[in-house]
Short mmCIF file of C-alpha atoms in Angstrom, two decimals:
data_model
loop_
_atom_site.label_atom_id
_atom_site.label_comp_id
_atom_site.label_asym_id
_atom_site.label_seq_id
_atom_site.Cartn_x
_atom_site.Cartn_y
_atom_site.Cartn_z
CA UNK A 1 -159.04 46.75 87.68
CA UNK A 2 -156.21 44.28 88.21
CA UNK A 3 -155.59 43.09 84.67
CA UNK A 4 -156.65 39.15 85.55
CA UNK A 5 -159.42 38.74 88.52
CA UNK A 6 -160.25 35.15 87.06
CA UNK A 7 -161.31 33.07 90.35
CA UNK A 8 -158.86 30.44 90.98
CA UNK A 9 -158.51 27.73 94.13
CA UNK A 10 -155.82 29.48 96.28
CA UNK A 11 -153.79 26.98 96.19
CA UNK A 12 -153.42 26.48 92.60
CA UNK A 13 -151.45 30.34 91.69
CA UNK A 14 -148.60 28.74 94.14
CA UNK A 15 -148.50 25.35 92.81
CA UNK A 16 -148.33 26.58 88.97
CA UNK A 17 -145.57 28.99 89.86
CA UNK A 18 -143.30 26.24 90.66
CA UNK A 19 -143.52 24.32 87.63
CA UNK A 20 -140.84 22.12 86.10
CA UNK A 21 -139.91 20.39 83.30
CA UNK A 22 -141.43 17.42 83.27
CA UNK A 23 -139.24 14.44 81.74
CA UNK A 24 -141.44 11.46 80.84
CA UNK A 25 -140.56 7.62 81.72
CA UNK A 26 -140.37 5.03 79.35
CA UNK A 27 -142.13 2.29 82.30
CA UNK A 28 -145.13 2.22 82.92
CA UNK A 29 -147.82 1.45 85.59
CA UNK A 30 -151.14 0.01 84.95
CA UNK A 31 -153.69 2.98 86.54
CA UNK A 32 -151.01 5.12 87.65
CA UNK A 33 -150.00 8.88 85.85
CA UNK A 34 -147.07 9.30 88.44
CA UNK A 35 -145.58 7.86 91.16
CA UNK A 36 -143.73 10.08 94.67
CA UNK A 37 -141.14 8.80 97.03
CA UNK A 38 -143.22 5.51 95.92
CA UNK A 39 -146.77 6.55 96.47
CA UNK A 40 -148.75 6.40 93.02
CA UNK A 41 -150.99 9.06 91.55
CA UNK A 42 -154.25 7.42 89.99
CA UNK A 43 -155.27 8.08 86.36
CA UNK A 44 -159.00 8.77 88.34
CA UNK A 45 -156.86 12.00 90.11
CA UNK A 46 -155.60 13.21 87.22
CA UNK A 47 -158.25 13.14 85.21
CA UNK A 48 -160.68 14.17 88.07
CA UNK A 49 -158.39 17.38 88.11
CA UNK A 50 -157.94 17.61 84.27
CA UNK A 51 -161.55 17.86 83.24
CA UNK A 52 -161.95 20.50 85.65
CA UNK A 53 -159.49 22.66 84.69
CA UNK A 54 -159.89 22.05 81.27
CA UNK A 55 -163.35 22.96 81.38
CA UNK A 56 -162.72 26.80 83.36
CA UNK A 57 -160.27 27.30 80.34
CA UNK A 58 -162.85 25.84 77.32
CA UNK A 59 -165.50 28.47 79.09
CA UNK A 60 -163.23 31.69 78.79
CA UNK A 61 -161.43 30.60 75.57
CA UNK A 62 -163.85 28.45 73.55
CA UNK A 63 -164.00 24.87 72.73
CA UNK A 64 -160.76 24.54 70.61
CA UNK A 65 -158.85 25.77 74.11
CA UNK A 66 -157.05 22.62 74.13
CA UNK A 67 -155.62 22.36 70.56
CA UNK A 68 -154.50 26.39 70.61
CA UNK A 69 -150.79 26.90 70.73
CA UNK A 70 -149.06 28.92 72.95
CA UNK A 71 -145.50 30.96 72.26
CA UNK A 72 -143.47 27.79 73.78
CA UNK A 73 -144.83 25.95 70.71
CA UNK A 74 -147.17 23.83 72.79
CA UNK A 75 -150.71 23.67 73.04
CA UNK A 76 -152.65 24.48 76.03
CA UNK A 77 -153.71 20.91 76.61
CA UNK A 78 -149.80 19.65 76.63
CA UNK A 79 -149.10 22.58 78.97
CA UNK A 80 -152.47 22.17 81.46
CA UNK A 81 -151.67 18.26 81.45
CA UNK A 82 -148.04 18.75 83.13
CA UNK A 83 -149.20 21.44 85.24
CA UNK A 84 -151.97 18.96 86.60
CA UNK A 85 -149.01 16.58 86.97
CA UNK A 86 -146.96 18.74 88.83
CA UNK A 87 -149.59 20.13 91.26
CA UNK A 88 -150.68 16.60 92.25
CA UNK A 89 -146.70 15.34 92.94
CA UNK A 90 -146.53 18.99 94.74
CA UNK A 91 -149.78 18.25 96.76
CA UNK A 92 -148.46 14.69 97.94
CA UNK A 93 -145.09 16.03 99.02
CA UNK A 94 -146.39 18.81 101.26
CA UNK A 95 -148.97 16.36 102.61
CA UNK A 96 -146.36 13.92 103.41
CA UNK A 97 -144.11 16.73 104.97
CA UNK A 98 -147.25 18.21 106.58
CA UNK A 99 -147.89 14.79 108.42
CA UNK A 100 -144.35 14.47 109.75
CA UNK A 101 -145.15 18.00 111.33
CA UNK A 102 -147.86 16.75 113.06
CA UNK A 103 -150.04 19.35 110.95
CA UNK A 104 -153.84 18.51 109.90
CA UNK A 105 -156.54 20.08 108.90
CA UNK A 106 -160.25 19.14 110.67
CA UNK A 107 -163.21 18.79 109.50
CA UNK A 108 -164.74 22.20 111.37
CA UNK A 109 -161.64 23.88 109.49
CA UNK A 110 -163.08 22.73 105.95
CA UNK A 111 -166.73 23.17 107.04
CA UNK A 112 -166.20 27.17 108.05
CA UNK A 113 -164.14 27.51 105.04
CA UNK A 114 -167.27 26.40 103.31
CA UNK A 115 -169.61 28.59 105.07
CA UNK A 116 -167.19 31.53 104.12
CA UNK A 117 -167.37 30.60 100.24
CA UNK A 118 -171.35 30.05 100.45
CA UNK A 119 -171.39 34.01 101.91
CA UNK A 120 -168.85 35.06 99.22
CA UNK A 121 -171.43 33.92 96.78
CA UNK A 122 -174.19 35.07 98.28
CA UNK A 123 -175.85 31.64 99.72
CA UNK A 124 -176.02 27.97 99.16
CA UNK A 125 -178.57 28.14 96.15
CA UNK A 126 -175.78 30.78 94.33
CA UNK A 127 -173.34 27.97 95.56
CA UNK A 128 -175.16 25.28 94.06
CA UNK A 129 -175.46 26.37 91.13
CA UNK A 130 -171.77 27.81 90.50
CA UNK A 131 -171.09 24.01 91.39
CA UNK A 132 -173.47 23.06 89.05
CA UNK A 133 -172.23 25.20 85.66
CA UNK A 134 -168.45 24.76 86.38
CA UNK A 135 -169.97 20.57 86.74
CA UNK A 136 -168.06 20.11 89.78
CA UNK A 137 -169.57 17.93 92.75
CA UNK A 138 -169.11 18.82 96.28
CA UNK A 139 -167.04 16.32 97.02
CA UNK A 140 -164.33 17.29 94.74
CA UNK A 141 -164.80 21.04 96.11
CA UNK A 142 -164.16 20.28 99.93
CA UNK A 143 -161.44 17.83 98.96
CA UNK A 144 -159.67 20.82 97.11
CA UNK A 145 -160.14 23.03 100.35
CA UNK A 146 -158.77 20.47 102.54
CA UNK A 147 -155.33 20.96 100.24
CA UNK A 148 -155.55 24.47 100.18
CA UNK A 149 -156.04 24.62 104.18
CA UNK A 150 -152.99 22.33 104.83
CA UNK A 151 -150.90 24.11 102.53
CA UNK A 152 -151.50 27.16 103.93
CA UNK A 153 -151.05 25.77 107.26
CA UNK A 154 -147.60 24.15 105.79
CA UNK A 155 -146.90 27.17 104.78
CA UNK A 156 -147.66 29.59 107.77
CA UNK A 157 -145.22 26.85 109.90
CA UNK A 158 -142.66 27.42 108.03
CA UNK A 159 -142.89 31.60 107.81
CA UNK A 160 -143.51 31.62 111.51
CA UNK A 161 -140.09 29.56 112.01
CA UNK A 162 -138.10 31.76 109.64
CA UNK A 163 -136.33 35.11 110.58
CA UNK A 164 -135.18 37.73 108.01
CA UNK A 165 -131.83 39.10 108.98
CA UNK A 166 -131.80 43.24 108.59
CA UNK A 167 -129.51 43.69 106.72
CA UNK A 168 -130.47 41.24 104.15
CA UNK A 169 -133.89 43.13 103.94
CA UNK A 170 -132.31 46.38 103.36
CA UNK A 171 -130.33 45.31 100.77
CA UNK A 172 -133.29 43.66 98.83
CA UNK A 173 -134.81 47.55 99.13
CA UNK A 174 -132.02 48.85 97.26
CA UNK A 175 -131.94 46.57 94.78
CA UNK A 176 -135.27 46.83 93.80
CA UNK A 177 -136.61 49.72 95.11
CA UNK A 178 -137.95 50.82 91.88
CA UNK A 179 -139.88 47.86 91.84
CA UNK A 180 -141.35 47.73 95.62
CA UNK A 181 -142.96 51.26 95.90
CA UNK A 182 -146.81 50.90 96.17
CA UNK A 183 -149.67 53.25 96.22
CA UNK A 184 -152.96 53.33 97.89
CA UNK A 185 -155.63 54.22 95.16
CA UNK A 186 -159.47 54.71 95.05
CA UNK A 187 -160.73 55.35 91.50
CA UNK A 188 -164.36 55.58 89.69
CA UNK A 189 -164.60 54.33 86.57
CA UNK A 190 -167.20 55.33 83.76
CA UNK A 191 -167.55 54.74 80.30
CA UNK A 192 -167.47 58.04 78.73
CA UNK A 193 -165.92 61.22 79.03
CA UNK A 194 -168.60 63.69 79.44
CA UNK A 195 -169.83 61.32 82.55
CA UNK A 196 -166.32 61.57 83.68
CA UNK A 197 -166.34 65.16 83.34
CA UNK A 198 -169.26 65.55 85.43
CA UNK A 199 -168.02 63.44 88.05
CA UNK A 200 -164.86 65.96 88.06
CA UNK A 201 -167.36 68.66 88.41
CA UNK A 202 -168.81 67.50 91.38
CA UNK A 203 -165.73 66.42 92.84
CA UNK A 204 -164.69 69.63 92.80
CA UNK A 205 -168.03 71.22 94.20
CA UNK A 206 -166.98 69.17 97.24
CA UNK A 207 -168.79 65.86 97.10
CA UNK A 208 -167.61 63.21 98.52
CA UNK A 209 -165.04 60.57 96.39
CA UNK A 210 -166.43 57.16 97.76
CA UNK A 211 -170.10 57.84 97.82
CA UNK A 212 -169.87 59.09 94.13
CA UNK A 213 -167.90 55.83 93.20
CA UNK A 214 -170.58 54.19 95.03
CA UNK A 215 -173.13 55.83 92.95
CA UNK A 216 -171.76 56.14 89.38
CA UNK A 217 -168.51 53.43 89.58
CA UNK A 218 -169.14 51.13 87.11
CA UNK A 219 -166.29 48.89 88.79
CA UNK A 220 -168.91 47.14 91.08
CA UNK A 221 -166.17 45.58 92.94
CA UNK A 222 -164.50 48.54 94.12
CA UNK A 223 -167.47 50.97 93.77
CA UNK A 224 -168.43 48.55 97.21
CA UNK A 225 -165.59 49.79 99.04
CA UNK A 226 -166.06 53.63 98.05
CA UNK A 227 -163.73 53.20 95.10
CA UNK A 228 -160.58 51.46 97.18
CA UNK A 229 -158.38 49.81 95.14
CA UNK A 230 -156.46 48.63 98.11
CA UNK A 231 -152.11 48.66 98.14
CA UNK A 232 -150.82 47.90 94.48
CA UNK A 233 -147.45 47.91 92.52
CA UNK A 234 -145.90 48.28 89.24
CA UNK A 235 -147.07 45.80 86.99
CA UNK A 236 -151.12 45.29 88.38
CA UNK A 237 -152.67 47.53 86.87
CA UNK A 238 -153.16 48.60 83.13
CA UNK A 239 -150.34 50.94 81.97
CA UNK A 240 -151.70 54.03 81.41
CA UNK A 241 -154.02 53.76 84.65
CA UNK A 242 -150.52 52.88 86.45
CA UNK A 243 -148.85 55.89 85.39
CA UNK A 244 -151.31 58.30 85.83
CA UNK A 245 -151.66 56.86 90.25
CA UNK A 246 -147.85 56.47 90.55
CA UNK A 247 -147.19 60.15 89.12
CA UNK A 248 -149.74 61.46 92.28
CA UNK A 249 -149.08 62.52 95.44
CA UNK A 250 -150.94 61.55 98.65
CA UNK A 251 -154.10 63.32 98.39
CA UNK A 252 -153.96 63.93 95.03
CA UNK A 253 -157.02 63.30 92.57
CA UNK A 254 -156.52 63.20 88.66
CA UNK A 255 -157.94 64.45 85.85
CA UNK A 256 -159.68 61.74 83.00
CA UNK A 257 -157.17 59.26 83.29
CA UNK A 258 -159.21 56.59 79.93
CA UNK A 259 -157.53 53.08 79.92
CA UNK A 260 -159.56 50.25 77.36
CA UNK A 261 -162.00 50.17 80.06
CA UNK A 262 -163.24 53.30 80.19
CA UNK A 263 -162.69 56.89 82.08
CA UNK A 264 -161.09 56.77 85.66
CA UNK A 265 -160.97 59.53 88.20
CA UNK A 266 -158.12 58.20 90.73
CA UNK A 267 -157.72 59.45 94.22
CA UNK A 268 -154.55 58.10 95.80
CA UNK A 269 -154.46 58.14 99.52
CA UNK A 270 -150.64 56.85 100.85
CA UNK A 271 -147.65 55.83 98.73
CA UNK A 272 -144.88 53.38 100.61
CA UNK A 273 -141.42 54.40 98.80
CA UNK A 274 -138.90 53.88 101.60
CA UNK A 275 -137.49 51.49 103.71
CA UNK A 276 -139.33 51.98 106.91
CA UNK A 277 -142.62 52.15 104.97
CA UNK A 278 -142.23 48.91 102.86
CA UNK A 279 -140.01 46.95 105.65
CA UNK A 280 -142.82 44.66 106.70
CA UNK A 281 -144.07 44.02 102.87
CA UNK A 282 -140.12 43.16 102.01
CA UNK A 283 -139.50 40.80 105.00
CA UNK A 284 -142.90 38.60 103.87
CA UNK A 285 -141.74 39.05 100.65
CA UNK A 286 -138.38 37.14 101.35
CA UNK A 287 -139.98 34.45 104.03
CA UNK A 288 -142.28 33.63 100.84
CA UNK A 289 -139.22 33.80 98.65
CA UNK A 290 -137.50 31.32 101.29
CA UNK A 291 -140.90 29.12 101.18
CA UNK A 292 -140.77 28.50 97.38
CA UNK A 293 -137.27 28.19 97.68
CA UNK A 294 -137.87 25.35 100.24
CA UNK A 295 -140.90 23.92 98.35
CA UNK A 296 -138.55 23.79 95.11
CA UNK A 297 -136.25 21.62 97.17
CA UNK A 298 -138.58 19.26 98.01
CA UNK A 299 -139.46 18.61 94.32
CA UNK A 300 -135.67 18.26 93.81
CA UNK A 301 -134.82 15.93 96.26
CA UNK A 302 -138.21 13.47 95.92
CA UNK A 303 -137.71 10.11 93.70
CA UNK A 304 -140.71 10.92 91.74
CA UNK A 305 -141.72 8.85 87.66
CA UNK A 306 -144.12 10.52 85.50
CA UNK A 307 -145.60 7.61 83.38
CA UNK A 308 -147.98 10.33 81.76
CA UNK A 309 -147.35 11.36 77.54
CA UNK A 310 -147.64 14.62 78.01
CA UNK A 311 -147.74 15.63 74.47
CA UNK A 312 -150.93 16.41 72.56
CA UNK A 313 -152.03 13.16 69.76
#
């Protein structure tokens, strides 16, 4: 239902969001795309990075991904180049801070966090061969899980050391109240209306919401869960599914409610609209504020020189 469920490495979402400009360097360094506080970033790690991504994007947006021009007036293989750029100078500096902190990650750490992906894909020969099609090597998979543990650990060390002052968090409500209410939201989804009126029928004989979204859902994902949706807010969902939950009431169940996807039937179960309710969701919100904030320094004050041409020949 959210409008992009495209997998991604976790650590990539927070690494993008903090790109910059990137200014190129008129020196260069034989074998080198970059060079941080004085440590140099290979051509073999950017490129090792680059193909990968560049293949995930050729597979949802065909082969000419790379020459296809965005609104900025670049094209998506100018753009994916410095982002590559800037999550490898982000992934040394946090590594380097990380190691002053005394903060590692094991090898049992990386192995369970394997074992957990091979069960999210239902076993190793599901595994193997999602390695296989996206042409990655398992290598290249772990190494990308040891980043993503020690950021998250780099992370987690610095919300557990930061405090959130009260009134600070209150006054973040008010000023964006509008913006922080969430709702808790079961739907089933079909793909025409006369199913979805005969779901309504039998919803209002008394059968149960989550096994018929169990049954008939043709949202597999949620359909799992009886139809839960989970916590969402403004802005994750399609618009006219979003303004048919937020106009509910606790309990409430709506009529047809079609989006482009099909028919929904949504059930919303708790909606957080005050202060007390959403206090705990505002004070992460501002410790991960305060993280990117913190991260963004970092960038700032490193002596970093991008030897890479970014732009497109």
């Amino acid at each position: 239902m959210n409008k992009t469920r495209s997998k991604r490495f976790l650590i990539i979402g927070l690494l993008l969001a903090l790109i910059l400009t990137v200014s190129g360097c008129n020196s260069k360094e034989e074998g080198l795309v970059a060079r941080v506080d004085g440590e140099g970033i290979t051509v073999e790690e950017f490129e090792s990075d680059f193909q990968v991504f560049k293949r995930i994007y050729e597979q949802q947006l065909g082969e000419d991904a790379m020459t296809q021009v965005g609104e900025d007036g670049r094209t998506l293989g100018e753009s994916l180049k410095e982002n590559i750029i800037e999550k490898l100078i982000m992934e040394r500096l946090v590594a380097k801070e990380a190691k002053d902190m005394d903060i590692e990650v094991t090898s049992e750490e990386i192995q369970k966090q394997m074992e957990e992906y091979i069960t999210l894909m239902e076993g190793q020969e599901k595994f193997d061969e999602f390695l296989k099609s996206n042409q990655l090597s398992k290598e290249f998979f772990e190494e990308n899980l040891r980043k993503e543990l020690l950021f998250n650990k780099h992370r987690e060390a610095f919300i557990d050391s930061t405090s959130i002052d009260e009134k600070e968090a209150k006054k973040y409500f008010d000023d964006n109240k509008e913006n922080l209410v969430v709702v808790k939201a079961s739907h089933i989804l079909v793909k025409t209306e006369d199913e979805g009126k005969k779901v309504l029928e039998k919803l209002k004989a008394g059968e149960d919401f989550g096994k018929l979204a169990e049954e008939v859902s043709i949202d597999k994902a949620s359909a799992l869960e009886g139809g839960s949706l989970n916590y969402f807010g403004k802005g994750d969902m399609i618009a006219e599914f979003e303004e048919a939950a937020f106009a509910l009431n606790p309990g409430e169940t709506s009529d047809l409610v079609h989006t482009e996807v099909g028919y929904h039937i949504i059930h919303v179960e708790d909606k957080k609209d005050t202060y007390e309710a959403l206090k705990d969701d505002i004070i992460g919100l501002l410790k991960d504020n305060k993280y990117l904030e913190k991260i963004q320094k970092l960038r700032d004050n490193a002596k970093i020189k991008i030897y890479l041409d970014i732009k497109t020949k």
